[in-house]
Every structure is written in C-alpha cells, then in structure tokens.
JSON list of C-alpha atoms in Angstrom, two decimals:
[
{"chain": "U", "resi": 1401, "resn": "GLU", "atom": "CA", "xyz": [-19.54, 2.45, 2.48]},
{"chain": "U", "resi": 1402, "resn": "ALA", "atom": "CA", "xyz": [-16.00, 1.14, 1.82]},
{"chain": "U", "resi": 1403, "resn": "ALA", "atom": "CA", "xyz": [-17.14, -2.36, 0.81]},
{"chain": "U", "resi": 1404, "resn": "SER", "atom": "CA", "xyz": [-19.72, -0.87, -1.53]},
{"chain": "U", "resi": 1405, "resn": "LYS", "atom": "CA", "xyz": [-17.08, 1.35, -3.18]},
{"chain": "U", "resi": 1406, "resn": "VAL", "atom": "CA", "xyz": [-14.73, -1.63, -3.55]},
{"chain": "U", "resi": 1407, "resn": "LYS", "atom": "CA", "xyz": [-17.49, -3.68, -5.20]},
{"chain": "U", "resi": 1408, "resn": "LYS", "atom": "CA", "xyz": [-18.38, -0.88, -7.63]},
{"chain": "U", "resi": 1409, "resn": "THR", "atom": "CA", "xyz": [-14.71, -0.35, -8.52]},
{"chain": "U", "resi": 1410, "resn": "LEU", "atom": "CA", "xyz": [-14.15, -4.05, -9.23]},
{"chain": "U", "resi": 1411, "resn": "GLN", "atom": "CA", "xyz": [-17.31, -4.22, -11.33]},
{"chain": "U", "resi": 1412, "resn": "LYS", "atom": "CA", "xyz": [-16.16, -1.20, -13.37]},
{"chain": "U", "resi": 1413, "resn": "LEU", "atom": "CA", "xyz": [-12.83, -2.97, -13.93]},
{"chain": "U", "resi": 1414, "resn": "GLY", "atom": "CA", "xyz": [-14.67, -6.04, -15.25]},
{"chain": "U", "resi": 1415, "resn": "ILE", "atom": "CA", "xyz": [-13.41, -8.36, -12.49]},
{"chain": "U", "resi": 1416, "resn": "ASP", "atom": "CA", "xyz": [-15.08, -11.79, -12.40]},
{"chain": "U", "resi": 1417, "resn": "SER", "atom": "CA", "xyz": [-18.35, -11.65, -10.44]},
{"chain": "U", "resi": 1418, "resn": "ASP", "atom": "CA", "xyz": [-17.42, -14.51, -8.08]},
{"chain": "U", "resi": 1419, "resn": "LEU", "atom": "CA", "xyz": [-14.12, -12.87, -7.22]},
{"chain": "U", "resi": 1420, "resn": "THR", "atom": "CA", "xyz": [-15.83, -9.50, -6.79]},
{"chain": "U", "resi": 1421, "resn": "ARG", "atom": "CA", "xyz": [-18.34, -11.14, -4.43]},
{"chain": "U", "resi": 1422, "resn": "ARG", "atom": "CA", "xyz": [-15.57, -12.71, -2.29]},
{"chain": "U", "resi": 1423, "resn": "VAL", "atom": "CA", "xyz": [-13.62, -9.45, -2.09]},
{"chain": "U", "resi": 1424, "resn": "SER", "atom": "CA", "xyz": [-16.78, -7.51, -1.23]},
{"chain": "U", "resi": 1425, "resn": "ILE", "atom": "CA", "xyz": [-17.81, -9.90, 1.55]},
{"chain": "U", "resi": 1426, "resn": "ALA", "atom": "CA", "xyz": [-14.35, -9.89, 3.12]},
{"chain": "U", "resi": 1427, "resn": "THR", "atom": "CA", "xyz": [-14.12, -6.10, 2.86]},
{"chain": "U", "resi": 1428, "resn": "TYR", "atom": "CA", "xyz": [-17.57, -5.69, 4.42]},
{"chain": "U", "resi": 1429, "resn": "GLU", "atom": "CA", "xyz": [-16.58, -7.92, 7.36]},
{"chain": "U", "resi": 1430, "resn": "ALA", "atom": "CA", "xyz": [-13.37, -5.93, 7.88]},
{"chain": "U", "resi": 1431, "resn": "GLU", "atom": "CA", "xyz": [-15.28, -2.66, 7.62]},
{"chain": "U", "resi": 1432, "resn": "MET", "atom": "CA", "xyz": [-17.81, -3.79, 10.23]},
{"chain": "U", "resi": 1433, "resn": "ASN", "atom": "CA", "xyz": [-14.99, -4.81, 12.59]},
{"chain": "U", "resi": 1434, "resn": "ILE", "atom": "CA", "xyz": [-13.54, -1.31, 12.25]},
{"chain": "U", "resi": 1435, "resn": "VAL", "atom": "CA", "xyz": [-16.93, 0.33, 12.91]},
{"chain": "U", "resi": 1436, "resn": "ILE", "atom": "CA", "xyz": [-17.62, -1.89, 15.93]},
{"chain": "U", "resi": 1437, "resn": "HIS", "atom": "CA", "xyz": [-14.20, -2.02, 17.55]},
{"chain": "U", "resi": 1438, "resn": "ALA", "atom": "CA", "xyz": [-12.07, 0.97, 16.51]},
{"chain": "U", "resi": 1439, "resn": "GLU", "atom": "CA", "xyz": [-11.82, 4.72, 16.93]},
{"chain": "U", "resi": 1440, "resn": "TYR", "atom": "CA", "xyz": [-10.54, 5.18, 13.39]},
{"chain": "U", "resi": 1441, "resn": "GLY", "atom": "CA", "xyz": [-9.93, 2.99, 10.39]},
{"chain": "U", "resi": 1442, "resn": "LYS", "atom": "CA", "xyz": [-9.25, 2.95, 6.70]},
{"chain": "U", "resi": 1443, "resn": "ILE", "atom": "CA", "xyz": [-9.52, 0.42, 3.92]},
{"chain": "U", "resi": 1444, "resn": "THR", "atom": "CA", "xyz": [-7.32, 0.49, 0.85]},
{"chain": "U", "resi": 1445, "resn": "LEU", "atom": "CA", "xyz": [-7.68, -1.44, -2.40]},
{"chain": "U", "resi": 1446, "resn": "GLN", "atom": "CA", "xyz": [-4.98, -2.38, -4.87]},
{"chain": "U", "resi": 1447, "resn": "VAL", "atom": "CA", "xyz": [-5.58, -4.24, -8.12]},
{"chain": "U", "resi": 1448, "resn": "ASP", "atom": "CA", "xyz": [-2.65, -5.53, -10.14]},
{"chain": "U", "resi": 1449, "resn": "ALA", "atom": "CA", "xyz": [-1.75, -8.32, -12.57]},
{"chain": "U", "resi": 1450, "resn": "GLU", "atom": "CA", "xyz": [-1.53, -10.94, -9.78]},
{"chain": "U", "resi": 1451, "resn": "GLY", "atom": "CA", "xyz": [-4.75, -10.19, -7.98]},
{"chain": "U", "resi": 1452, "resn": "ILE", "atom": "CA", "xyz": [-6.60, -7.92, -5.64]},
{"chain": "U", "resi": 1453, "resn": "TRP", "atom": "CA", "xyz": [-5.22, -6.69, -2.32]},
{"chain": "U", "resi": 1454, "resn": "VAL", "atom": "CA", "xyz": [-7.27, -5.16, 0.47]},
{"chain": "U", "resi": 1455, "resn": "ARG", "atom": "CA", "xyz": [-5.83, -3.69, 3.65]},
{"chain": "U", "resi": 1456, "resn": "ALA", "atom": "CA", "xyz": [-8.02, -2.76, 6.62]},
{"chain": "U", "resi": 1457, "resn": "GLU", "atom": "CA", "xyz": [-6.17, -0.73, 9.24]},
{"chain": "U", "resi": 1458, "resn": "ASP", "atom": "CA", "xyz": [-7.56, 0.61, 12.47]},
{"chain": "U", "resi": 1459, "resn": "ARG", "atom": "CA", "xyz": [-6.68, 2.38, 15.65]},
{"chain": "U", "resi": 1460, "resn": "GLY", "atom": "CA", "xyz": [-8.48, 0.44, 18.31]},
{"chain": "U", "resi": 1461, "resn": "LYS", "atom": "CA", "xyz": [-8.17, -1.97, 21.18]},
{"chain": "U", "resi": 1462, "resn": "GLY", "atom": "CA", "xyz": [-6.45, -4.71, 19.15]},
{"chain": "U", "resi": 1463, "resn": "ILE", "atom": "CA", "xyz": [-7.24, -8.42, 19.20]},
{"chain": "U", "resi": 1464, "resn": "PRO", "atom": "CA", "xyz": [-6.15, -10.14, 22.44]},
{"chain": "U", "resi": 1465, "resn": "ASP", "atom": "CA", "xyz": [-6.24, -13.68, 20.97]},
{"chain": "U", "resi": 1466, "resn": "ILE", "atom": "CA", "xyz": [-6.31, -14.04, 17.17]},
{"chain": "U", "resi": 1467, "resn": "ASP", "atom": "CA", "xyz": [-6.88, -17.82, 17.32]},
{"chain": "U", "resi": 1468, "resn": "GLN", "atom": "CA", "xyz": [-9.93, -17.32, 19.51]},
{"chain": "U", "resi": 1469, "resn": "ALA", "atom": "CA", "xyz": [-11.18, -14.46, 17.31]},
{"chain": "U", "resi": 1470, "resn": "MET", "atom": "CA", "xyz": [-11.00, -16.79, 14.28]},
{"chain": "U", "resi": 1471, "resn": "LEU", "atom": "CA", "xyz": [-13.54, -19.16, 15.87]},
{"chain": "U", "resi": 1472, "resn": "GLU", "atom": "CA", "xyz": [-17.03, -18.92, 14.38]},
{"chain": "U", "resi": 1473, "resn": "GLY", "atom": "CA", "xyz": [-19.40, -17.36, 16.90]},
{"chain": "U", "resi": 1474, "resn": "PHE", "atom": "CA", "xyz": [-16.74, -15.80, 19.13]},
{"chain": "U", "resi": 1475, "resn": "SER", "atom": "CA", "xyz": [-17.42, -12.09, 19.57]},
{"chain": "U", "resi": 1476, "resn": "THR", "atom": "CA", "xyz": [-16.27, -9.24, 21.75]},
{"chain": "U", "resi": 1477, "resn": "ALA", "atom": "CA", "xyz": [-18.88, -6.86, 20.33]},
{"chain": "U", "resi": 1478, "resn": "PRO", "atom": "CA", "xyz": [-20.79, -4.88, 22.95]},
{"chain": "U", "resi": 1479, "resn": "GLU", "atom": "CA", "xyz": [-24.37, -5.93, 23.69]},
{"chain": "U", "resi": 1480, "resn": "ARG", "atom": "CA", "xyz": [-25.79, -2.78, 22.04]},
{"chain": "U", "resi": 1481, "resn": "ILE", "atom": "CA", "xyz": [-24.13, -3.82, 18.78]},
{"chain": "U", "resi": 1482, "resn": "ARG", "atom": "CA", "xyz": [-25.48, -7.37, 19.02]},
{"chain": "U", "resi": 1483, "resn": "GLU", "atom": "CA", "xyz": [-28.97, -6.02, 19.66]},
{"chain": "U", "resi": 1484, "resn": "MET", "atom": "CA", "xyz": [-28.73, -4.29, 16.28]},
{"chain": "U", "resi": 1485, "resn": "GLY", "atom": "CA", "xyz": [-27.94, -7.62, 14.60]},
{"chain": "U", "resi": 1486, "resn": "PHE", "atom": "CA", "xyz": [-24.18, -7.18, 14.27]},
{"chain": "U", "resi": 1487, "resn": "GLY", "atom": "CA", "xyz": [-21.25, -8.71, 16.12]},
{"chain": "U", "resi": 1488, "resn": "ALA", "atom": "CA", "xyz": [-22.22, -12.35, 15.63]},
{"chain": "U", "resi": 1489, "resn": "GLY", "atom": "CA", "xyz": [-18.61, -13.49, 15.61]},
{"chain": "U", "resi": 1490, "resn": "MET", "atom": "CA", "xyz": [-18.42, -14.34, 11.92]},
{"chain": "U", "resi": 1491, "resn": "GLY", "atom": "CA", "xyz": [-16.25, -11.44, 10.68]},
{"chain": "U", "resi": 1492, "resn": "LEU", "atom": "CA", "xyz": [-12.77, -12.94, 10.72]},
{"chain": "U", "resi": 1493, "resn": "PRO", "atom": "CA", "xyz": [-13.99, -16.48, 9.88]},
{"chain": "U", "resi": 1494, "resn": "ASN", "atom": "CA", "xyz": [-15.81, -15.08, 6.83]},
{"chain": "U", "resi": 1495, "resn": "ILE", "atom": "CA", "xyz": [-12.74, -13.12, 5.77]},
{"chain": "U", "resi": 1496, "resn": "LYS", "atom": "CA", "xyz": [-10.65, -16.30, 6.03]},
{"chain": "U", "resi": 1497, "resn": "LYS", "atom": "CA", "xyz": [-13.18, -18.23, 3.90]},
{"chain": "U", "resi": 1498, "resn": "CYS", "atom": "CA", "xyz": [-13.21, -15.57, 1.20]},
{"chain": "U", "resi": 1499, "resn": "ALA", "atom": "CA", "xyz": [-9.55, -14.57, 0.96]},
{"chain": "U", "resi": 1500, "resn": "ASP", "atom": "CA", "xyz": [-6.81, -16.56, -0.73]},
{"chain": "U", "resi": 1501, "resn": "GLN", "atom": "CA", "xyz": [-4.25, -14.99, 1.59]},
{"chain": "U", "resi": 1502, "resn": "LEU", "atom": "CA", "xyz": [-4.80, -13.47, 5.02]},
{"chain": "U", "resi": 1503, "resn": "GLU", "atom": "CA", "xyz": [-2.41, -11.81, 7.43]},
{"chain": "U", "resi": 1504, "resn": "ILE", "atom": "CA", "xyz": [-3.48, -10.19, 10.69]},
{"chain": "U", "resi": 1505, "resn": "LYS", "atom": "CA", "xyz": [-1.17, -7.97, 12.72]},
{"chain": "U", "resi": 1506, "resn": "THR", "atom": "CA", "xyz": [-2.45, -6.57, 15.98]},
{"chain": "U", "resi": 1507, "resn": "LYS", "atom": "CA", "xyz": [-1.14, -4.75, 19.00]},
{"chain": "U", "resi": 1508, "resn": "LEU", "atom": "CA", "xyz": [-3.24, -4.29, 22.11]},
{"chain": "U", "resi": 1509, "resn": "ASN", "atom": "CA", "xyz": [-4.45, -0.75, 22.67]},
{"chain": "U", "resi": 1510, "resn": "VAL", "atom": "CA", "xyz": [-2.87, 0.34, 19.38]},
{"chain": "U", "resi": 1511, "resn": "GLY", "atom": "CA", "xyz": [-4.79, -1.31, 16.55]},
{"chain": "U", "resi": 1512, "resn": "THR", "atom": "CA", "xyz": [-5.03, -4.00, 13.94]},
{"chain": "U", "resi": 1513, "resn": "THR", "atom": "CA", "xyz": [-4.06, -4.41, 10.29]},
{"chain": "U", "resi": 1514, "resn": "VAL", "atom": "CA", "xyz": [-5.77, -7.08, 8.19]},
{"chain": "U", "resi": 1515, "resn": "ASP", "atom": "CA", "xyz": [-4.17, -7.78, 4.80]},
{"chain": "U", "resi": 1516, "resn": "MET", "atom": "CA", "xyz": [-6.24, -9.83, 2.36]},
{"chain": "U", "resi": 1517, "resn": "GLY", "atom": "CA", "xyz": [-5.16, -11.17, -0.99]},
{"chain": "U", "resi": 1518, "resn": "PHE", "atom": "CA", "xyz": [-7.41, -12.51, -3.73]},
{"chain": "U", "resi": 1519, "resn": "TYR", "atom": "CA", "xyz": [-5.86, -14.16, -6.77]},
{"chain": "U", "resi": 1520, "resn": "TYR", "atom": "CA", "xyz": [-7.28, -14.68, -10.21]},
{"chain": "U", "resi": 1521, "resn": "PRO", "atom": "CA", "xyz": [-7.95, -17.31, -11.09]},
{"chain": "U", "resi": 1522, "resn": "ALA", "atom": "CA", "xyz": [-8.88, -18.09, -7.48]},
{"chain": "U", "resi": 1523, "resn": "LYS", "atom": "CA", "xyz": [-6.74, -20.70, -5.73]},
{"chain": "U", "resi": 1524, "resn": "SER", "atom": "CA", "xyz": [-8.49, -23.74, -4.35]},
{"chain": "U", "resi": 1525, "resn": "LYS", "atom": "CA", "xyz": [-9.32, -23.87, -0.63]},
{"chain": "U", "resi": 1526, "resn": "SER", "atom": "CA", "xyz": [-6.44, -26.32, -0.07]},
{"chain": "U", "resi": 1527, "resn": "GLU", "atom": "CA", "xyz": [-3.97, -23.75, -1.40]},
{"chain": "U", "resi": 1528, "resn": "LYS", "atom": "CA", "xyz": [-5.09, -20.93, 0.90]},
{"chain": "U", "resi": 1529, "resn": "ARG", "atom": "CA", "xyz": [-2.51, -19.56, 3.25]},
{"chain": "U", "resi": 1530, "resn": "THR", "atom": "CA", "xyz": [-3.13, -17.99, 6.63]},
{"chain": "U", "resi": 1531, "resn": "THR", "atom": "CA", "xyz": [-0.36, -16.40, 8.64]}
]
C-alpha cells in the first residue's frame, strides 16, 4: 500500500515517469522487507528541490550482515513467504540499483532504517553512493 501511495503522490506532483518508477520500485522492495521481517514499520516520503527522499523504518530482527544481504539471491525470508513467491533475495539489491543514495542502519533485535535518495535529474550509475 505504501509504495502505491508514493507512486500516486509523485504522479500527482508531475515527477518524471522514470524517476517515479525507480522510487516506486525501491519503496515497494523496502515495504516488502518490512512486511516479511518486522513487527512494525513505516515509510515516509519527502519531496524537495533537490530530489525525493524515502525512509523505511522498522522494528524487527535487524540485518546481521548488510554486505551479505546486499547479494542478489541471498534471503532470510521464511519458507512460507518464499512459497508465496516473495523473499527471493532481490529487495536490497533492487533498492541499490534504483536509488541514487542509500544508507542502511540496523541494530540486531531492534530494527532497521533504510534511507533512499533520488535526485533529479538522476545521477549516473557511476555517481551513486552507498554507505
């Protein structure tokens, strides 16, 4: 629901369709991670003169190894989630591909915050920053 609301909001604001698509994909991936792995979560959107900022915060188990979680295909989703077609291990890699800026803060057994930045005009892939 959150990713859909973000997409509709950006469309109403007249944001470029490619940028809206990237923000929507990244937000959907973050939303699915919250649904799969957390007890509670929220997603916030900010649009300003520099770009678009999305924050996904959750209360959950945290990410034990961010580098490992960034690998395509790596997943800690339960089997019941995978049987439904989710949890393929593409969430964080897809967020990284879509966002111009990505910062992940996590604490085990507390939760995770994923901050995503999207600039207009979009920066090239070589200019992306991940921290």
